[in-house]
């Protein structure tokens, strides 16, 4: 039954389609959601090159038993942007779509396969670079974020692509208050924030991902990316809109949203 759910999501994503309802019984917990996600990863014709980490609302933490969730970032869905120039990024037009300002950690070394517990300090030492980024969150299921964290996690964590910008110089020594971002949709300001909005900081997200990946026998590798969580809000978008995120003096990223399957 879990594999059939994974097959439905993978099929909808491959066909650039949409789903009117959850394709089966929604997972009751994150463990079940990650079993669905693992089936889907094995079905998807690309390699995992990183992970998105999303914050679970504090009001749901006790019920869910965790403060974060994760989804795979596939190699072909990643774009690099060093100069502010834009990319066309696909979204599922009949489903859910949004953009998020992200701080993206680049993993320095392969994580030991048998290490299951990490301190915050150990996680920080695994970050080779911290870069600015823009996550395109999208799913064929329009109601994905209304059905709880487990449902979100079950469809690749609701991610369709990631744009990675330049590294942030001296990030480890900087006050998170100085790493700011402002998000724009079609030129209008839609949200402001920064690294200071990440509960526990970027290192908590990396710590979480190191432990989760190890528990799923998918330890992080050197060069893997970890999008550490939205920092200016989740901004709904539609095909044809433009998005731009300005990270203060650390650079900016822009894109145009296009229908999945076009081109």
GROMACS .gro file of C-alpha atoms in nm:
model
  263
    1UNK     CA    1   0.000   0.000   0.000
    2UNK     CA    2   0.283   0.240   0.079
    3UNK     CA    3   0.456   0.159  -0.248
    4UNK     CA    4   0.136   0.230  -0.439
    5UNK     CA    5   0.120   0.575  -0.278
    6UNK     CA    6   0.480   0.636  -0.382
    7UNK     CA    7   0.401   0.517  -0.735
    8UNK     CA    8   0.107   0.759  -0.758
    9UNK     CA    9   0.319   1.058  -0.654
   10UNK     CA   10   0.609   0.961  -0.878
   11UNK     CA   11   0.371   0.906  -1.171
   12UNK     CA   12   0.207   1.244  -1.121
   13UNK     CA   13   0.545   1.416  -1.101
   14UNK     CA   14   0.679   1.239  -1.409
   15UNK     CA   15   0.365   1.330  -1.607
   16UNK     CA   16   0.360   1.688  -1.474
   17UNK     CA   17   0.011   1.611  -1.352
   18UNK     CA   18  -0.193   1.675  -1.040
   19UNK     CA   19  -0.374   1.476  -0.773
   20UNK     CA   20  -0.721   1.574  -0.654
   21UNK     CA   21  -0.681   1.382  -0.328
   22UNK     CA   22  -0.421   1.188  -0.135
   23UNK     CA   23  -0.359   0.862  -0.325
   24UNK     CA   24  -0.434   0.619  -0.042
   25UNK     CA   25  -0.445   0.630   0.336
   26UNK     CA   26  -0.243   0.930   0.459
   27UNK     CA   27   0.054   0.831   0.676
   28UNK     CA   28  -0.018   0.857   1.046
   29UNK     CA   29   0.339   0.944   1.143
   30UNK     CA   30   0.674   1.051   1.002
   31UNK     CA   31   0.820   0.700   1.011
   32UNK     CA   32   0.551   0.582   0.770
   33UNK     CA   33   0.593   0.896   0.560
   34UNK     CA   34   0.965   0.828   0.519
   35UNK     CA   35   0.892   0.468   0.415
   36UNK     CA   36   0.675   0.610   0.135
   37UNK     CA   37   0.947   0.861   0.053
   38UNK     CA   38   1.209   0.586   0.036
   39UNK     CA   39   0.998   0.388  -0.210
   40UNK     CA   40   0.961   0.704  -0.421
   41UNK     CA   41   1.335   0.780  -0.411
   42UNK     CA   42   1.406   0.432  -0.544
   43UNK     CA   43   1.150   0.484  -0.822
   44UNK     CA   44   1.275   0.827  -0.929
   45UNK     CA   45   1.527   0.820  -1.220
   46UNK     CA   46   1.787   1.050  -1.064
   47UNK     CA   47   2.036   1.059  -0.779
   48UNK     CA   48   1.983   1.235  -0.448
   49UNK     CA   49   2.228   1.527  -0.423
   50UNK     CA   50   2.095   1.682  -0.105
   51UNK     CA   51   1.798   1.734   0.125
   52UNK     CA   52   1.550   2.006   0.211
   53UNK     CA   53   1.470   2.053   0.578
   54UNK     CA   54   1.139   2.205   0.678
   55UNK     CA   55   1.030   2.335   1.017
   56UNK     CA   56   0.735   2.159   1.177
   57UNK     CA   57   0.505   2.413   1.346
   58UNK     CA   58   0.587   2.425   1.720
   59UNK     CA   59   0.222   2.350   1.805
   60UNK     CA   60   0.258   2.012   1.633
   61UNK     CA   61   0.601   1.914   1.763
   62UNK     CA   62   0.477   1.710   2.058
   63UNK     CA   63   0.223   1.526   1.844
   64UNK     CA   64   0.470   1.454   1.565
   65UNK     CA   65   0.768   1.392   1.792
   66UNK     CA   66   1.012   1.608   1.597
   67UNK     CA   67   1.082   1.971   1.511
   68UNK     CA   68   1.173   1.920   1.145
   69UNK     CA   69   1.097   1.712   0.836
   70UNK     CA   70   1.300   1.636   0.525
   71UNK     CA   71   1.274   1.559   0.155
   72UNK     CA   72   1.527   1.465  -0.114
   73UNK     CA   73   1.677   1.710  -0.362
   74UNK     CA   74   1.761   1.538  -0.688
   75UNK     CA   75   2.066   1.631  -0.892
   76UNK     CA   76   1.877   1.736  -1.205
   77UNK     CA   77   1.653   1.971  -1.005
   78UNK     CA   78   1.944   2.185  -0.880
   79UNK     CA   79   2.055   2.504  -1.051
   80UNK     CA   80   2.357   2.716  -0.959
   81UNK     CA   81   2.343   3.094  -0.986
   82UNK     CA   82   2.645   3.304  -0.899
   83UNK     CA   83   2.558   3.629  -1.076
   84UNK     CA   84   2.193   3.701  -0.991
   85UNK     CA   85   2.075   3.592  -1.337
   86UNK     CA   86   1.747   3.401  -1.344
   87UNK     CA   87   1.643   3.044  -1.417
   88UNK     CA   88   1.315   2.896  -1.534
   89UNK     CA   89   1.193   2.669  -1.254
   90UNK     CA   90   0.909   2.419  -1.306
   91UNK     CA   91   0.606   2.390  -1.079
   92UNK     CA   92   0.299   2.164  -1.080
   93UNK     CA   93   0.028   2.397  -1.206
   94UNK     CA   94  -0.261   2.186  -1.079
   95UNK     CA   95  -0.106   2.134  -0.738
   96UNK     CA   96   0.077   2.340  -0.478
   97UNK     CA   97   0.365   2.578  -0.552
   98UNK     CA   98   0.565   2.829  -0.347
   99UNK     CA   99   0.912   2.977  -0.319
  100UNK     CA  100   1.121   3.002  -0.004
  101UNK     CA  101   1.440   3.185   0.093
  102UNK     CA  102   1.697   2.934   0.214
  103UNK     CA  103   2.046   2.915   0.357
  104UNK     CA  104   2.208   2.609   0.200
  105UNK     CA  105   2.478   2.411   0.379
  106UNK     CA  106   2.734   2.223   0.169
  107UNK     CA  107   2.856   1.912   0.350
  108UNK     CA  108   3.233   1.899   0.388
  109UNK     CA  109   3.304   1.527   0.446
  110UNK     CA  110   3.133   1.191   0.412
  111UNK     CA  111   2.944   1.115   0.732
  112UNK     CA  112   3.052   0.790   0.903
  113UNK     CA  113   2.796   0.527   0.806
  114UNK     CA  114   2.742   0.396   1.159
  115UNK     CA  115   2.727   0.730   1.340
  116UNK     CA  116   2.364   0.787   1.439
  117UNK     CA  117   2.392   1.070   1.695
  118UNK     CA  118   2.545   1.412   1.633
  119UNK     CA  119   2.605   1.712   1.857
  120UNK     CA  120   2.540   2.063   1.728
  121UNK     CA  121   2.916   2.128   1.732
  122UNK     CA  122   2.988   1.815   1.528
  123UNK     CA  123   2.723   1.918   1.278
  124UNK     CA  124   2.875   2.265   1.243
  125UNK     CA  125   3.213   2.108   1.166
  126UNK     CA  126   3.051   1.916   0.878
  127UNK     CA  127   2.952   2.239   0.698
  128UNK     CA  128   3.210   2.324   0.435
  129UNK     CA  129   3.019   2.624   0.299
  130UNK     CA  130   2.696   2.809   0.365
  131UNK     CA  131   2.535   2.948   0.050
  132UNK     CA  132   2.226   3.152  -0.027
  133UNK     CA  133   1.944   2.965  -0.196
  134UNK     CA  134   1.589   2.963  -0.329
  135UNK     CA  135   1.371   2.656  -0.284
  136UNK     CA  136   1.086   2.588  -0.523
  137UNK     CA  137   0.834   2.396  -0.315
  138UNK     CA  138   0.580   2.218  -0.533
  139UNK     CA  139   0.367   1.905  -0.530
  140UNK     CA  140   0.100   1.756  -0.757
  141UNK     CA  141  -0.125   1.753  -0.448
  142UNK     CA  142  -0.268   2.099  -0.398
  143UNK     CA  143  -0.367   2.041  -0.035
  144UNK     CA  144  -0.034   1.891   0.068
  145UNK     CA  145   0.044   2.148   0.335
  146UNK     CA  146  -0.308   2.135   0.481
  147UNK     CA  147  -0.289   1.764   0.569
  148UNK     CA  148  -0.008   1.763   0.824
  149UNK     CA  149   0.370   1.716   0.831
  150UNK     CA  150   0.360   1.342   0.756
  151UNK     CA  151   0.170   1.400   0.431
  152UNK     CA  152   0.414   1.675   0.334
  153UNK     CA  153   0.710   1.445   0.398
  154UNK     CA  154   0.557   1.158   0.203
  155UNK     CA  155   0.574   1.347  -0.130
  156UNK     CA  156   0.946   1.425  -0.136
  157UNK     CA  157   0.894   1.684   0.137
  158UNK     CA  158   0.707   1.906  -0.112
  159UNK     CA  159   1.012   2.015  -0.313
  160UNK     CA  160   1.053   2.052  -0.688
  161UNK     CA  161   1.385   2.233  -0.722
  162UNK     CA  162   1.660   2.437  -0.562
  163UNK     CA  163   1.867   2.731  -0.687
  164UNK     CA  164   2.201   2.765  -0.509
  165UNK     CA  165   2.376   3.099  -0.501
  166UNK     CA  166   2.724   3.211  -0.393
  167UNK     CA  167   2.883   3.121  -0.058
  168UNK     CA  168   2.855   3.350   0.242
  169UNK     CA  169   3.199   3.468   0.350
  170UNK     CA  170   3.280   3.411   0.715
  171UNK     CA  171   2.932   3.280   0.793
  172UNK     CA  172   3.036   3.082   1.101
  173UNK     CA  173   3.169   3.393   1.277
  174UNK     CA  174   2.874   3.614   1.186
  175UNK     CA  175   2.576   3.704   1.400
  176UNK     CA  176   2.270   3.538   1.239
  177UNK     CA  177   2.096   3.877   1.266
  178UNK     CA  178   2.330   4.004   0.993
  179UNK     CA  179   2.232   3.730   0.745
  180UNK     CA  180   1.907   3.874   0.616
  181UNK     CA  181   1.680   3.816   0.319
  182UNK     CA  182   1.388   3.985   0.145
  183UNK     CA  183   1.157   3.800  -0.094
  184UNK     CA  184   0.983   3.959  -0.392
  185UNK     CA  185   0.707   3.826  -0.617
  186UNK     CA  186   0.663   4.004  -0.951
  187UNK     CA  187   0.864   4.289  -0.802
  188UNK     CA  188   0.651   4.332  -0.487
  189UNK     CA  189   0.795   4.266  -0.141
  190UNK     CA  190   0.624   3.956   0.005
  191UNK     CA  191   0.841   3.868   0.303
  192UNK     CA  192   1.148   3.955   0.505
  193UNK     CA  193   1.359   3.756   0.746
  194UNK     CA  194   1.696   3.592   0.782
  195UNK     CA  195   1.899   3.311   0.935
  196UNK     CA  196   1.793   3.430   1.281
  197UNK     CA  197   1.444   3.295   1.213
  198UNK     CA  198   1.567   2.934   1.205
  199UNK     CA  199   1.500   2.784   1.547
  200UNK     CA  200   1.831   2.634   1.651
  201UNK     CA  201   2.001   2.788   1.348
  202UNK     CA  202   2.139   2.625   1.037
  203UNK     CA  203   2.345   2.386   1.249
  204UNK     CA  204   2.031   2.236   1.405
  205UNK     CA  205   1.897   2.162   1.057
  206UNK     CA  206   2.224   1.995   0.956
  207UNK     CA  207   2.234   1.800   1.283
  208UNK     CA  208   1.879   1.680   1.222
  209UNK     CA  209   1.959   1.577   0.866
  210UNK     CA  210   2.277   1.392   0.962
  211UNK     CA  211   2.082   1.185   1.213
  212UNK     CA  212   1.779   1.123   0.993
  213UNK     CA  213   1.988   1.027   0.689
  214UNK     CA  214   2.194   0.784   0.897
  215UNK     CA  215   1.881   0.622   1.043
  216UNK     CA  216   1.757   0.563   0.686
  217UNK     CA  217   2.094   0.419   0.574
  218UNK     CA  218   2.152   0.718   0.348
  219UNK     CA  219   2.441   0.895   0.527
  220UNK     CA  220   2.532   1.238   0.396
  221UNK     CA  221   2.821   1.259   0.154
  222UNK     CA  222   3.078   1.527   0.079
  223UNK     CA  223   2.920   1.787  -0.149
  224UNK     CA  224   2.562   1.708  -0.048
  225UNK     CA  225   2.341   2.014  -0.005
  226UNK     CA  226   2.113   2.079   0.292
  227UNK     CA  227   1.852   2.353   0.243
  228UNK     CA  228   1.810   2.442   0.608
  229UNK     CA  229   1.457   2.587   0.612
  230UNK     CA  230   1.252   2.885   0.498
  231UNK     CA  231   1.353   3.218   0.649
  232UNK     CA  232   1.111   3.477   0.509
  233UNK     CA  233   0.787   3.280   0.478
  234UNK     CA  234   0.631   3.040   0.229
  235UNK     CA  235   0.522   3.247  -0.070
  236UNK     CA  236   0.262   3.093  -0.302
  237UNK     CA  237   0.335   3.130  -0.673
  238UNK     CA  238   0.176   3.047  -1.006
  239UNK     CA  239   0.326   2.975  -1.346
  240UNK     CA  240   0.441   3.291  -1.521
  241UNK     CA  241   0.532   3.476  -1.203
  242UNK     CA  242   0.882   3.590  -1.121
  243UNK     CA  243   1.052   3.556  -0.784
  244UNK     CA  244   1.359   3.729  -0.647
  245UNK     CA  245   1.531   3.695  -0.312
  246UNK     CA  246   1.785   3.952  -0.194
  247UNK     CA  247   2.021   3.835   0.081
  248UNK     CA  248   2.151   4.175   0.187
  249UNK     CA  249   2.511   4.213   0.077
  250UNK     CA  250   2.550   3.837   0.029
  251UNK     CA  251   2.386   3.830  -0.314
  252UNK     CA  252   2.051   3.763  -0.474
  253UNK     CA  253   1.870   3.490  -0.668
  254UNK     CA  254   1.587   3.519  -0.918
  255UNK     CA  255   1.373   3.287  -1.125
  256UNK     CA  256   1.062   3.260  -1.336
  257UNK     CA  257   0.810   2.988  -1.254
  258UNK     CA  258   0.703   2.775  -1.550
  259UNK     CA  259   0.463   2.479  -1.582
  260UNK     CA  260   0.630   2.143  -1.523
  261UNK     CA  261   0.666   1.946  -1.844
  262UNK     CA  262   0.697   2.251  -2.068
  263UNK     CA  263   1.013   2.275  -2.276
   0.00000   0.00000   0.00000
